[in-house]
Tab-separated table of N, CA and C in Angstrom:
chain	number	residue	atom	x	y	z
A	888	ALA	N	0.932	-1.312	-0.301
A	888	ALA	CA	0.123	-0.187	-0.266
A	888	ALA	C	0.918	1.467	0.018
A	889	ASP	N	0.530	2.156	-0.468
A	889	ASP	CA	1.352	3.362	-0.600
A	889	ASP	C	0.788	4.782	0.399
A	890	LEU	N	1.244	4.809	1.312
A	890	LEU	CA	0.306	6.088	1.945
A	890	LEU	C	1.204	7.426	2.316
A	891	GLY	N	0.759	8.144	1.346
A	891	GLY	CA	1.637	9.540	0.895
A	891	GLY	C	3.079	9.569	0.904
A	892	GLY	N	3.337	8.011	-0.219
A	892	GLY	CA	4.662	8.397	-0.082
A	892	GLY	C	5.193	7.064	0.374
A	893	LEU	N	4.604	6.575	1.243
A	893	LEU	CA	5.310	6.071	2.180
A	893	LEU	C	4.757	4.406	1.739
A	894	ASP	N	5.701	3.225	1.644
A	894	ASP	CA	4.922	2.216	1.047
A	894	ASP	C	4.842	1.251	2.199
A	895	VAL	N	4.381	0.667	2.630
A	895	VAL	CA	3.534	0.355	3.793
A	895	VAL	C	3.649	-1.591	3.181
A	896	ARG	N	3.841	-2.500	4.229
A	896	ARG	CA	3.689	-3.936	3.614
A	896	ARG	C	2.833	-4.319	4.611
A	897	GLN	N	1.771	-5.067	4.150
A	897	GLN	CA	0.581	-5.558	4.676
A	897	GLN	C	0.847	-6.966	4.868
A	898	LYS	N	1.277	-7.220	6.537
A	898	LYS	CA	1.449	-8.528	6.772
A	898	LYS	C	0.417	-9.712	7.634
A	899	GLY	N	-1.154	-8.907	7.704
A	899	GLY	CA	-1.602	-9.381	8.325
A	899	GLY	C	-1.822	-11.235	7.946
A	900	TRP	N	-3.083	-11.631	9.066
A	900	TRP	CA	-3.148	-12.975	8.564
A	900	TRP	C	-4.271	-13.089	9.789
A	901	GLY	N	-5.732	-14.605	8.989
A	901	GLY	CA	-6.393	-14.693	9.814
A	901	GLY	C	-6.274	-16.535	10.073
A	902	ALA	N	-6.927	-17.027	11.122
A	902	ALA	CA	-7.104	-18.156	10.979
A	902	ALA	C	-8.384	-18.837	11.583
A	903	TYR	N	-9.318	-19.271	11.349
A	903	TYR	CA	-10.095	-20.333	11.851
A	903	TYR	C	-10.390	-21.857	11.987
A	904	LEU	N	-11.241	-22.142	12.528
A	904	LEU	CA	-10.616	-23.814	12.787
A	904	LEU	C	-12.332	-24.173	13.708
A	905	GLY	N	-13.420	-24.898	12.716
A	905	GLY	CA	-14.575	-24.896	13.628
A	905	GLY	C	-15.461	-26.200	13.384
A	906	ILE	N	-15.778	-26.897	14.103
A	906	ILE	CA	-16.660	-27.828	14.105
A	906	ILE	C	-18.332	-27.462	14.703
A	907	ARG	N	-19.132	-28.212	13.532
A	907	ARG	CA	-20.593	-28.035	13.799
A	907	ARG	C	-21.084	-29.351	13.423
A	908	TYR	N	-21.990	-29.513	14.431
A	908	TYR	CA	-23.057	-30.838	14.658
A	908	TYR	C	-24.418	-30.586	14.506
A	909	ASP	N	-25.210	-30.655	13.556
A	909	ASP	CA	-26.465	-30.893	13.308
A	909	ASP	C	-27.535	-31.816	13.694
A	910	VAL	N	-28.822	-32.094	14.224
A	910	VAL	CA	-29.354	-33.056	14.780
A	910	VAL	C	-30.938	-32.525	14.033
A	911	LYS	N	-31.531	-33.587	13.096
A	911	LYS	CA	-32.752	-32.882	12.820
A	911	LYS	C	-33.775	-34.222	13.844
A	912	VAL	N	-34.471	-33.556	14.695
A	912	VAL	CA	-35.216	-34.763	15.596
A	912	VAL	C	-36.640	-34.462	15.384
A	913	HIS	N	-37.387	-34.628	14.522
A	913	HIS	CA	-38.754	-34.761	14.700
A	913	HIS	C	-38.443	-33.185	13.469
A	914	THR	N	-39.473	-32.428	14.671
A	914	THR	CA	-39.605	-31.227	14.637
A	914	THR	C	-38.301	-30.223	15.504
A	915	LEU	N	-37.603	-30.782	15.986
A	915	LEU	CA	-36.315	-30.268	16.783
A	915	LEU	C	-35.623	-30.061	16.058
A	916	LYS	N	-34.370	-28.942	16.344
A	916	LYS	CA	-33.347	-29.095	15.223
A	916	LYS	C	-32.151	-28.580	16.346
A	917	PRO	N	-31.375	-29.658	17.334
A	917	PRO	CA	-30.554	-29.326	18.017
A	917	PRO	C	-29.225	-29.343	17.363
A	918	TYR	N	-28.208	-28.172	17.923
A	918	TYR	CA	-26.777	-28.227	17.464
A	918	TYR	C	-25.716	-27.561	18.591
A	919	VAL	N	-24.638	-28.144	18.062
A	919	VAL	CA	-23.486	-27.767	18.894
A	919	VAL	C	-22.316	-27.463	18.061
A	920	ASP	N	-21.590	-26.554	18.106
A	920	ASP	CA	-20.391	-25.824	17.170
A	920	ASP	C	-19.839	-25.028	18.003
A	921	MET	N	-18.558	-25.474	17.793
A	921	MET	CA	-17.024	-24.969	18.552
A	921	MET	C	-16.290	-24.720	17.665
A	922	SER	N	-15.396	-23.814	17.819
A	922	SER	CA	-14.399	-23.009	16.955
A	922	SER	C	-13.667	-22.127	17.520
A	923	TYR	N	-12.538	-22.146	17.192
A	923	TYR	CA	-11.489	-21.108	17.160
A	923	TYR	C	-10.321	-20.494	16.380
A	924	ALA	N	-10.262	-18.753	16.619
A	924	ALA	CA	-10.080	-17.733	15.647
A	924	ALA	C	-9.037	-16.946	16.176
A	925	GLU	N	-7.979	-16.478	15.453
A	925	GLU	CA	-6.855	-16.155	15.415
A	925	GLU	C	-7.060	-14.754	14.802
A	926	LEU	N	-6.689	-13.827	15.051
A	926	LEU	CA	-6.579	-12.239	13.985
A	926	LEU	C	-4.834	-11.561	14.555
A	927	SER	N	-4.034	-12.028	13.683
A	927	SER	CA	-3.088	-10.997	13.601
A	927	SER	C	-3.419	-9.653	14.130
A	928	GLY	N	-2.421	-9.175	14.861
A	928	GLY	CA	-2.164	-7.552	15.205
A	928	GLY	C	-1.044	-7.172	15.093
A	929	ASP	N	-0.556	-5.626	14.946
A	929	ASP	CA	0.331	-5.143	14.570
A	929	ASP	C	1.529	-4.895	15.493
A	930	LYS	N	2.578	-5.009	15.741
A	930	LYS	CA	3.791	-5.226	16.657
A	930	LYS	C	4.198	-3.357	17.072
A	931	ASP	N	4.204	-3.021	15.657
A	931	ASP	CA	4.841	-1.365	16.334
A	931	ASP	C	3.973	-0.604	14.907
A	932	GLY	N	3.164	0.440	15.350
A	932	GLY	CA	2.690	1.303	14.719
A	932	GLY	C	3.672	2.531	13.748
A	933	THR	N	4.474	2.247	14.466
A	933	THR	CA	5.411	3.411	13.514
A	933	THR	C	6.296	2.827	12.502
A	934	ASP	N	6.651	1.632	12.612
A	934	ASP	CA	7.207	0.963	10.949
A	934	ASP	C	6.588	1.345	9.916
A	935	ARG	N	7.365	0.203	8.977
A	935	ARG	CA	6.464	0.935	7.502
A	935	ARG	C	5.860	-0.772	7.289
A	936	GLU	N	5.630	-1.658	8.264
A	936	GLU	CA	4.639	-3.075	7.994
A	936	GLU	C	3.882	-2.808	9.194
A	937	ASN	N	2.108	-3.184	8.438
A	937	ASN	CA	1.301	-3.145	9.278
A	937	ASN	C	1.012	-4.541	9.335
A	938	GLY	N	0.836	-5.147	10.336
A	938	GLY	CA	0.099	-7.280	10.744
A	938	GLY	C	-0.997	-7.209	11.214
A	939	ASP	N	-1.653	-6.542	11.404
A	939	ASP	CA	-3.193	-6.045	11.710
A	939	ASP	C	-3.929	-6.888	10.773
A	940	PHE	N	-4.983	-8.212	10.914
A	940	PHE	CA	-5.719	-8.242	9.979
A	940	PHE	C	-6.786	-7.764	9.522
A	941	VAL	N	-6.842	-7.354	8.448
A	941	VAL	CA	-7.950	-6.543	7.738
A	941	VAL	C	-9.046	-6.983	7.302
A	942	SER	N	-10.509	-6.875	7.982
A	942	SER	CA	-11.568	-7.954	7.736
A	942	SER	C	-12.351	-7.494	7.101
A	943	MET	N	-13.625	-7.782	6.653
A	943	MET	CA	-14.686	-7.512	6.052
A	943	MET	C	-15.664	-6.840	6.962
A	944	GLU	N	-15.511	-7.420	8.015
A	944	GLU	CA	-16.207	-6.762	9.004
A	944	GLU	C	-17.408	-7.845	8.839
A	945	ASP	N	-18.390	-7.641	10.161
A	945	ASP	CA	-19.260	-8.828	10.065
A	945	ASP	C	-18.872	-10.001	10.769
A	946	VAL	N	-17.717	-9.670	11.605
A	946	VAL	CA	-17.391	-10.944	12.598
A	946	VAL	C	-18.487	-10.875	13.332
A	947	ASP	N	-19.134	-11.012	13.769
A	947	ASP	CA	-20.099	-10.986	14.880
A	947	ASP	C	-21.038	-11.607	15.568
A	948	SER	N	-19.939	-12.880	16.003
A	948	SER	CA	-20.250	-14.084	16.729
A	948	SER	C	-20.286	-13.556	18.013
A	949	THR	N	-19.855	-12.826	18.651
A	949	THR	CA	-20.236	-12.542	20.150
A	949	THR	C	-20.599	-10.890	20.182
A	950	LEU	N	-21.487	-11.150	20.840
A	950	LEU	CA	-22.132	-9.739	21.174
A	950	LEU	C	-21.833	-8.298	21.682
A	951	ILE	N	-20.671	-8.498	22.422
A	951	ILE	CA	-20.147	-7.430	22.883
A	951	ILE	C	-18.955	-7.265	22.241
A	952	ALA	N	-17.927	-8.518	22.053
A	952	ALA	CA	-16.155	-7.827	21.975
A	952	ALA	C	-16.581	-7.756	20.488
A	953	GLU	N	-17.559	-8.772	19.525
A	953	GLU	CA	-17.135	-8.613	18.479
A	953	GLU	C	-17.989	-7.543	17.346
A	954	ASP	N	-19.172	-7.496	18.206
A	954	ASP	CA	-20.476	-6.725	17.413
A	954	ASP	C	-20.158	-5.713	16.822
A	955	ASN	N	-20.081	-5.353	15.404
A	955	ASN	CA	-19.742	-3.592	15.069
A	955	ASN	C	-20.936	-2.902	14.772
A	956	ASP	N	-22.375	-3.741	15.450
A	956	ASP	CA	-23.416	-2.486	15.664
A	956	ASP	C	-23.486	-1.927	16.978
A	957	PHE	N	-23.678	-2.645	17.672
A	957	PHE	CA	-23.810	-2.389	19.604
A	957	PHE	C	-22.941	-3.151	20.247
A	958	GLY	N	-21.683	-3.395	19.573
A	958	GLY	CA	-20.765	-3.838	21.242
A	958	GLY	C	-19.842	-3.535	20.349
A	959	LEU	N	-18.144	-4.032	20.922
A	959	LEU	CA	-16.729	-3.076	20.858
A	959	LEU	C	-15.902	-3.376	19.455
A	960	ASP	N	-16.642	-3.797	18.252
A	960	ASP	CA	-15.951	-4.341	17.074
A	960	ASP	C	-14.574	-4.389	17.553
A	961	ILE	N	-14.242	-5.405	17.935
A	961	ILE	CA	-12.627	-6.294	17.635
A	961	ILE	C	-12.951	-6.662	16.816
A	962	ASP	N	-12.075	-6.583	16.010
A	962	ASP	CA	-11.680	-7.127	14.514
A	962	ASP	C	-10.178	-7.771	14.412
A	963	SER	N	-9.560	-7.646	15.209
A	963	SER	CA	-7.876	-7.362	14.891
A	963	SER	C	-7.203	-7.361	16.105
A	964	ASN	N	-5.756	-8.741	16.493
A	964	ASN	CA	-5.340	-8.634	17.173
A	964	ASN	C	-5.713	-9.503	18.447
A	965	TYR	N	-6.975	-10.365	18.423
A	965	TYR	CA	-6.973	-11.011	19.422
A	965	TYR	C	-7.452	-12.953	18.471
A	966	ARG	N	-7.492	-13.377	20.196
A	966	ARG	CA	-7.738	-14.704	19.550
A	966	ARG	C	-9.042	-15.299	20.750
A	967	LYS	N	-9.622	-16.608	19.999
A	967	LYS	CA	-11.167	-16.990	20.341
A	967	LYS	C	-10.892	-18.510	20.385
A	968	ALA	N	-11.604	-18.869	21.770
A	968	ALA	CA	-12.432	-19.864	21.628
A	968	ALA	C	-13.692	-19.611	22.037
A	969	GLN	N	-14.891	-20.842	21.300
A	969	GLN	CA	-16.193	-20.634	21.339
A	969	GLN	C	-16.641	-21.758	21.409
A	970	MET	N	-17.653	-21.874	22.365
A	970	MET	CA	-18.902	-23.123	21.891
A	970	MET	C	-20.299	-22.275	21.795
A	971	GLN	N	-21.002	-23.245	21.090
A	971	GLN	CA	-22.490	-22.551	21.229
A	971	GLN	C	-23.229	-24.065	21.343
A	972	VAL	N	-24.321	-23.603	21.278
A	972	VAL	CA	-25.227	-25.063	21.678
A	972	VAL	C	-26.857	-24.020	21.410
A	973	GLY	N	-27.635	-24.925	20.194
A	973	GLY	CA	-28.657	-23.932	20.211
A	973	GLY	C	-29.624	-24.870	20.230
A	974	LEU	N	-31.552	-24.780	19.554
A	974	LEU	CA	-32.231	-25.634	19.707
A	974	LEU	C	-33.016	-24.429	18.666
A	975	ALA	N	-33.464	-24.879	17.728
A	975	ALA	CA	-34.601	-24.578	16.405
A	975	ALA	C	-35.996	-25.670	16.346
A	976	TRP	N	-36.797	-24.710	16.380
A	976	TRP	CA	-38.000	-25.602	16.138
A	976	TRP	C	-39.179	-24.535	15.471
A	977	ASP	N	-39.738	-25.327	14.605
A	977	ASP	CA	-41.531	-24.662	13.688
A	977	ASP	C	-42.381	-23.996	14.950
A	978	ILE	N	-42.708	-23.148	14.753
A	978	ILE	CA	-44.158	-22.721	16.016
A	978	ILE	C	-45.180	-23.174	15.510
A	979	PHE	N	-45.476	-22.716	14.150
A	979	PHE	CA	-46.929	-23.472	13.208
A	979	PHE	C	-46.754	-24.387	12.428
A	980	ALA	N	-47.626	-25.267	12.574
A	980	ALA	CA	-47.452	-26.538	12.216
A	980	ALA	C	-48.295	-26.112	10.380
A	981	ASP	N	-48.044	-25.402	10.276
A	981	ASP	CA	-48.707	-25.201	8.962
A	981	ASP	C	-47.427	-24.779	7.554
A	982	ASP	N	-47.507	-25.602	6.678
A	982	ASP	CA	-46.517	-25.138	5.870
A	982	ASP	C	-46.253	-24.198	5.530
A	983	ARG	N	-47.582	-23.435	5.268
A	983	ARG	CA	-47.187	-22.170	4.190
A	983	ARG	C	-46.555	-20.990	4.933
A	984	ILE	N	-46.759	-21.547	6.529
A	984	ILE	CA	-45.690	-19.876	7.181
A	984	ILE	C	-44.089	-20.630	7.586
A	985	GLN	N	-43.258	-20.258	6.890
A	985	GLN	CA	-41.819	-20.615	6.945
A	985	GLN	C	-41.174	-19.893	8.182
A	986	ASP	N	-41.963	-19.559	9.878
A	986	ASP	CA	-41.291	-19.789	10.902
A	986	ASP	C	-40.675	-20.886	11.357
A	987	GLU	N	-39.778	-19.829	12.221
A	987	GLU	CA	-38.982	-20.678	13.045
A	987	GLU	C	-38.254	-20.196	14.419
A	988	PHE	N	-38.602	-20.664	15.306
A	988	PHE	CA	-38.384	-20.322	16.616
A	988	PHE	C	-36.596	-20.886	17.294
A	989	SER	N	-36.096	-19.898	17.388
A	989	SER	CA	-34.391	-20.499	17.997
A	989	SER	C	-33.842	-19.977	19.264
A	990	ALA	N	-33.205	-20.915	19.869
A	990	ALA	CA	-32.720	-20.321	21.327
A	990	ALA	C	-30.971	-20.638	21.121
A	991	GLN	N	-30.235	-19.622	21.403
A	991	GLN	CA	-28.457	-19.998	21.157
A	991	GLN	C	-27.880	-19.808	22.554
A	992	PHE	N	-27.204	-20.242	23.184
A	992	PHE	CA	-26.545	-20.409	24.234
A	992	PHE	C	-24.890	-20.067	23.556
A	993	GLN	N	-23.854	-18.990	23.890
A	993	GLN	CA	-22.848	-19.400	23.299
A	993	GLN	C	-22.002	-18.923	25.029
A	994	TYR	N	-20.631	-19.710	24.364
A	994	TYR	CA	-19.327	-18.701	25.518
A	994	TYR	C	-18.572	-18.602	24.891
A	995	ALA	N	-17.288	-17.831	25.025
A	995	ALA	CA	-15.904	-17.496	24.032
A	995	ALA	C	-15.171	-17.222	25.241
A	996	TYR	N	-14.220	-17.163	24.933
A	996	TYR	CA	-12.657	-17.403	25.824
A	996	TYR	C	-12.465	-15.955	24.909
A	997	LEU	N	-11.700	-14.795	25.087
A	997	LEU	CA	-10.770	-13.967	24.545
A	997	LEU	C	-10.068	-13.338	25.261
A	998	GLU	N	-8.939	-13.533	24.038
A	998	GLU	CA	-7.466	-12.839	24.223
A	998	GLU	C	-6.793	-12.153	23.765
A	999	LEU	N	-6.005	-10.618	23.903
A	999	LEU	CA	-5.622	-10.117	22.628
A	999	LEU	C	-3.926	-11.406	22.510
A	1000	SER	N	-3.730	-10.943	21.357
A	1000	SER	CA	-2.745	-11.912	20.483
A	1000	SER	C	-1.629	-11.468	21.200
A	1001	LYS	N	-1.215	-9.788	21.314
A	1001	LYS	CA	0.274	-9.404	21.450
A	1001	LYS	C	-0.445	-8.113	22.576
A	1002	SER	N	0.336	-7.812	23.673
A	1002	SER	CA	0.122	-6.955	23.980
A	1002	SER	C	1.153	-6.147	24.916
A	1003	ASP	N	1.079	-4.734	25.375
A	1003	ASP	CA	2.352	-3.950	25.639
A	1003	ASP	C	3.322	-4.858	26.385
A	1004	GLN	N	2.704	-5.796	27.535
A	1004	GLN	CA	3.476	-6.584	28.064
A	1004	GLN	C	4.200	-7.855	27.454
A	1005	GLY	N	3.593	-7.767	25.992
A	1005	GLY	CA	4.527	-8.801	25.203
A	1005	GLY	C	3.673	-10.477	25.440
A	1006	GLU	N	3.064	-10.534	26.733
A	1006	GLU	CA	2.552	-11.506	26.634
A	1006	GLU	C	0.782	-11.069	26.590
A	1007	PRO	N	0.184	-12.748	26.293
A	1007	PRO	CA	-1.330	-12.349	25.642
A	1007	PRO	C	-1.809	-11.954	27.075
A	1008	GLU	N	-2.732	-10.814	26.925
A	1008	GLU	CA	-3.779	-10.606	27.828
A	1008	GLU	C	-5.219	-10.688	28.052
A	1009	LYS	N	-5.631	-11.256	28.916
A	1009	LYS	CA	-7.506	-11.653	28.622
A	1009	LYS	C	-8.315	-10.328	28.146
A	1010	ILE	N	-8.958	-10.779	27.105
A	1010	ILE	CA	-10.152	-9.736	27.019
A	1010	ILE	C	-11.231	-10.078	27.973
A	1011	GLY	N	-11.688	-11.443	27.959
A	1011	GLY	CA	-12.441	-11.842	28.793
A	1011	GLY	C	-13.233	-12.496	28.373
A	1012	ASP	N	-14.102	-13.595	29.300
A	1012	ASP	CA	-14.977	-14.534	28.957
A	1012	ASP	C	-16.210	-13.644	28.528
A	1013	GLU	N	-16.754	-14.424	27.585
A	1013	GLU	CA	-18.433	-13.602	27.475
A	1013	GLU	C	-19.199	-14.946	27.324
A	1014	ILE	N	-20.172	-14.757	27.560
A	1014	ILE	CA	-21.742	-15.484	27.788
A	1014	ILE	C	-22.617	-14.760	26.901
A	1015	ASP	N	-23.044	-15.630	25.854
A	1015	ASP	CA	-24.332	-14.673	24.878
A	1015	ASP	C	-25.755	-15.673	25.167
A	1016	LEU	N	-27.165	-15.210	25.408
A	1016	LEU	CA	-28.299	-15.619	25.369
A	1016	LEU	C	-28.968	-14.960	23.937
A	1017	LYS	N	-29.588	-16.035	23.319
A	1017	LYS	CA	-30.020	-14.925	22.102
A	1017	LYS	C	-31.529	-15.892	21.644
A	1018	LEU	N	-32.644	-15.164	21.735
A	1018	LEU	CA	-33.759	-15.974	21.185
A	1018	LEU	C	-34.263	-15.132	20.105
A	1019	THR	N	-34.176	-15.843	18.898
A	1019	THR	CA	-34.826	-15.416	17.716
A	1019	THR	C	-36.262	-15.967	17.229
A	1020	TRP	N	-37.286	-15.182	16.586
A	1020	TRP	CA	-38.473	-15.602	15.889
A	1020	TRP	C	-38.161	-14.856	14.216
A	1021	GLN	N	-38.127	-16.088	14.049
A	1021	GLN	CA	-37.407	-15.744	12.182
A	1021	GLN	C	-39.407	-16.050	11.356
A	1022	TYR	N	-40.083	-15.282	11.288
A	1022	TYR	CA	-41.346	-15.465	11.471
A	1022	TYR	C	-41.451	-15.670	9.479
A	1023	SER	N	-40.761	-15.021	8.825
A	1023	SER	CA	-40.552	-15.649	7.167
A	1023	SER	C	-39.418	-15.176	7.158
A	1024	GLU	N	-39.216	-14.999	5.720
A	1024	GLU	CA	-37.525	-15.021	5.184
A	1024	GLU	C	-37.085	-13.257	5.227
A	1025	ASN	N	-38.568	-12.965	5.286
A	1025	ASN	CA	-38.220	-11.351	5.681
A	1025	ASN	C	-38.488	-10.720	6.350
A	1026	LEU	N	-38.652	-11.052	7.434
A	1026	LEU	CA	-39.160	-10.271	9.125
A	1026	LEU	C	-38.875	-11.680	10.206
A	1027	SER	N	-37.593	-10.940	10.954
A	1027	SER	CA	-37.490	-11.757	12.413
A	1027	SER	C	-37.390	-10.793	13.090
A	1028	LEU	N	-37.510	-11.283	14.592
A	1028	LEU	CA	-37.964	-10.272	15.824
A	1028	LEU	C	-36.791	-11.508	16.834
A	1029	PHE	N	-35.815	-10.394	17.468
A	1029	PHE	CA	-34.916	-11.227	18.519
A	1029	PHE	C	-34.509	-10.262	19.748
A	1030	THR	N	-33.904	-11.153	20.413
A	1030	THR	CA	-34.255	-10.412	21.888
A	1030	THR	C	-32.830	-11.446	22.192
A	1031	GLY	N	-32.111	-10.618	23.488
A	1031	GLY	CA	-30.984	-11.579	24.080
A	1031	GLY	C	-30.188	-11.018	25.297
A	1032	THR	N	-29.674	-11.333	25.634
A	1032	THR	CA	-28.121	-10.626	26.622
A	1032	THR	C	-27.194	-11.601	26.533
A	1033	ALA	N	-26.030	-10.179	26.950
A	1033	ALA	CA	-24.881	-10.750	27.200
A	1033	ALA	C	-24.085	-9.958	28.398
A	1034	TRP	N	-23.181	-10.733	28.233
A	1034	TRP	CA	-22.227	-10.737	29.566
A	1034	TRP	C	-20.431	-10.563	29.117
A	1035	LEU	N	-19.740	-9.825	29.476
A	1035	LEU	CA	-18.363	-9.797	28.963
A	1035	LEU	C	-17.748	-9.666	30.617
A	1036	PHE	N	-17.458	-10.781	30.979
A	1036	PHE	CA	-16.546	-10.660	32.221
A	1036	PHE	C	-15.380	-10.857	32.740
A	1037	ASP	N	-14.550	-10.259	33.736
A	1037	ASP	CA	-13.136	-10.782	34.275
A	1037	ASP	C	-12.087	-10.316	33.154
A	1038	THR	N	-12.585	-8.832	32.451
A	1038	THR	CA	-11.857	-8.260	31.908
A	1038	THR	C	-10.385	-7.769	32.346
A	1039	HIS	N	-9.364	-7.562	31.975
A	1039	HIS	CA	-8.331	-6.969	32.147
A	1039	HIS	C	-8.071	-5.816	31.274
A	1040	THR	N	-8.376	-5.825	30.190
A	1040	THR	CA	-8.019	-4.901	29.000
A	1040	THR	C	-8.536	-3.991	28.629
A	1041	LEU	N	-10.011	-3.774	28.849
A	1041	LEU	CA	-11.349	-3.047	28.183
A	1041	LEU	C	-11.837	-2.055	29.732
A	1042	THR	N	-11.444	-2.323	30.814
A	1042	THR	CA	-11.931	-0.985	31.707
A	1042	THR	C	-11.077	-0.509	31.866
A	1043	THR	N	-11.547	0.556	32.329
A	1043	THR	CA	-10.614	1.354	32.917
A	1043	THR	C	-10.570	1.447	34.641
A	1044	THR	N	-12.083	1.378	34.845
A	1044	THR	CA	-12.414	1.262	36.251
A	1044	THR	C	-12.109	-0.220	37.284
A	1045	SER	N	-12.305	-0.150	38.531
A	1045	SER	CA	-12.525	-1.283	39.324
A	1045	SER	C	-13.481	-2.624	38.582
A	1046	LYS	N	-14.683	-1.677	38.187
A	1046	LYS	CA	-15.303	-2.628	37.117
A	1046	LYS	C	-15.041	-3.346	36.318
A	1047	LYS	N	-14.901	-4.752	36.075
A	1047	LYS	CA	-14.299	-5.938	35.049
A	1047	LYS	C	-15.449	-6.386	34.532
A	1048	SER	N	-16.426	-6.191	34.380
A	1048	SER	CA	-17.637	-6.437	33.611
A	1048	SER	C	-18.493	-5.525	32.438
A	1049	LEU	N	-19.176	-6.004	31.734
A	1049	LEU	CA	-19.576	-5.388	30.498
A	1049	LEU	C	-21.125	-6.199	30.342
A	1050	HIS	N	-22.087	-5.421	30.405
A	1050	HIS	CA	-23.601	-6.377	30.184
A	1050	HIS	C	-24.471	-5.082	29.299
A	1051	MET	N	-24.884	-6.461	27.987
A	1051	MET	CA	-25.644	-5.645	27.363
A	1051	MET	C	-27.141	-6.400	27.362
A	1052	PHE	N	-28.416	-5.829	27.122
A	1052	PHE	CA	-29.476	-6.080	26.687
A	1052	PHE	C	-30.193	-5.805	25.678
A	1053	PHE	N	-30.612	-6.412	24.346
A	1053	PHE	CA	-31.135	-6.008	22.982
A	1053	PHE	C	-32.375	-6.622	22.996
A	1054	LEU	N	-32.976	-6.138	21.975
A	1054	LEU	CA	-34.563	-6.337	21.517
A	1054	LEU	C	-34.165	-5.487	20.043
A	1055	GLY	N	-34.793	-6.112	19.215
A	1055	GLY	CA	-34.653	-5.988	17.846
A	1055	GLY	C	-35.721	-6.954	16.966
A	1056	THR	N	-35.369	-5.894	15.844
A	1056	THR	CA	-36.454	-6.963	14.525
A	1056	THR	C	-35.649	-6.789	13.507
A	1057	GLY	N	-35.793	-7.494	12.413
A	1057	GLY	CA	-34.426	-7.638	11.284
A	1057	GLY	C	-35.893	-7.395	9.975
A	1058	PHE	N	-35.574	-6.272	8.969
A	1058	PHE	CA	-36.928	-6.333	7.950
A	1058	PHE	C	-35.504	-7.055	6.593
A	1059	LYS	N	-35.924	-7.586	5.435
A	1059	LYS	CA	-34.932	-7.949	4.320
A	1059	LYS	C	-36.120	-7.436	3.189
A	1060	PHE	N	-36.328	-6.748	2.126
A	1060	PHE	CA	-36.998	-6.559	1.631
A	1060	PHE	C	-36.234	-6.843	-0.086
């Protein structure tokens, strides 16, 4: 990249490894999802090398740490191990209505890949609970809550946790 006559080498990288197991039991659809992700960070902001992973955004699997709309939008210089369990089912037995209700529980452990101390520093443990009613392909209603606790890098006060509650709708045209 050329930034005002300065050539900057982009050396960022990202890695993701995951497994998901879905089961269809009559009308119930439970699943388990486990994954690990790591996104590089920059060591020195004054040199001509950028080590930050530059994403296309929407890495929003955790509601507080990663969500770019209402969360902290962390999208480089961290690693994450997470587990999700969920259950989905149709509310109406009518095949003409394409509705689905789902409940999801997620736990994630997040830490910085590089910190000022040189050692990985814990971002925190996050627990997310989310309920979604996908009434149709074009309309969904959702609610949930999330906690990010035992954080050492994101708070400047003695309080070491963050909490979020949300209620929303989604429209597609």
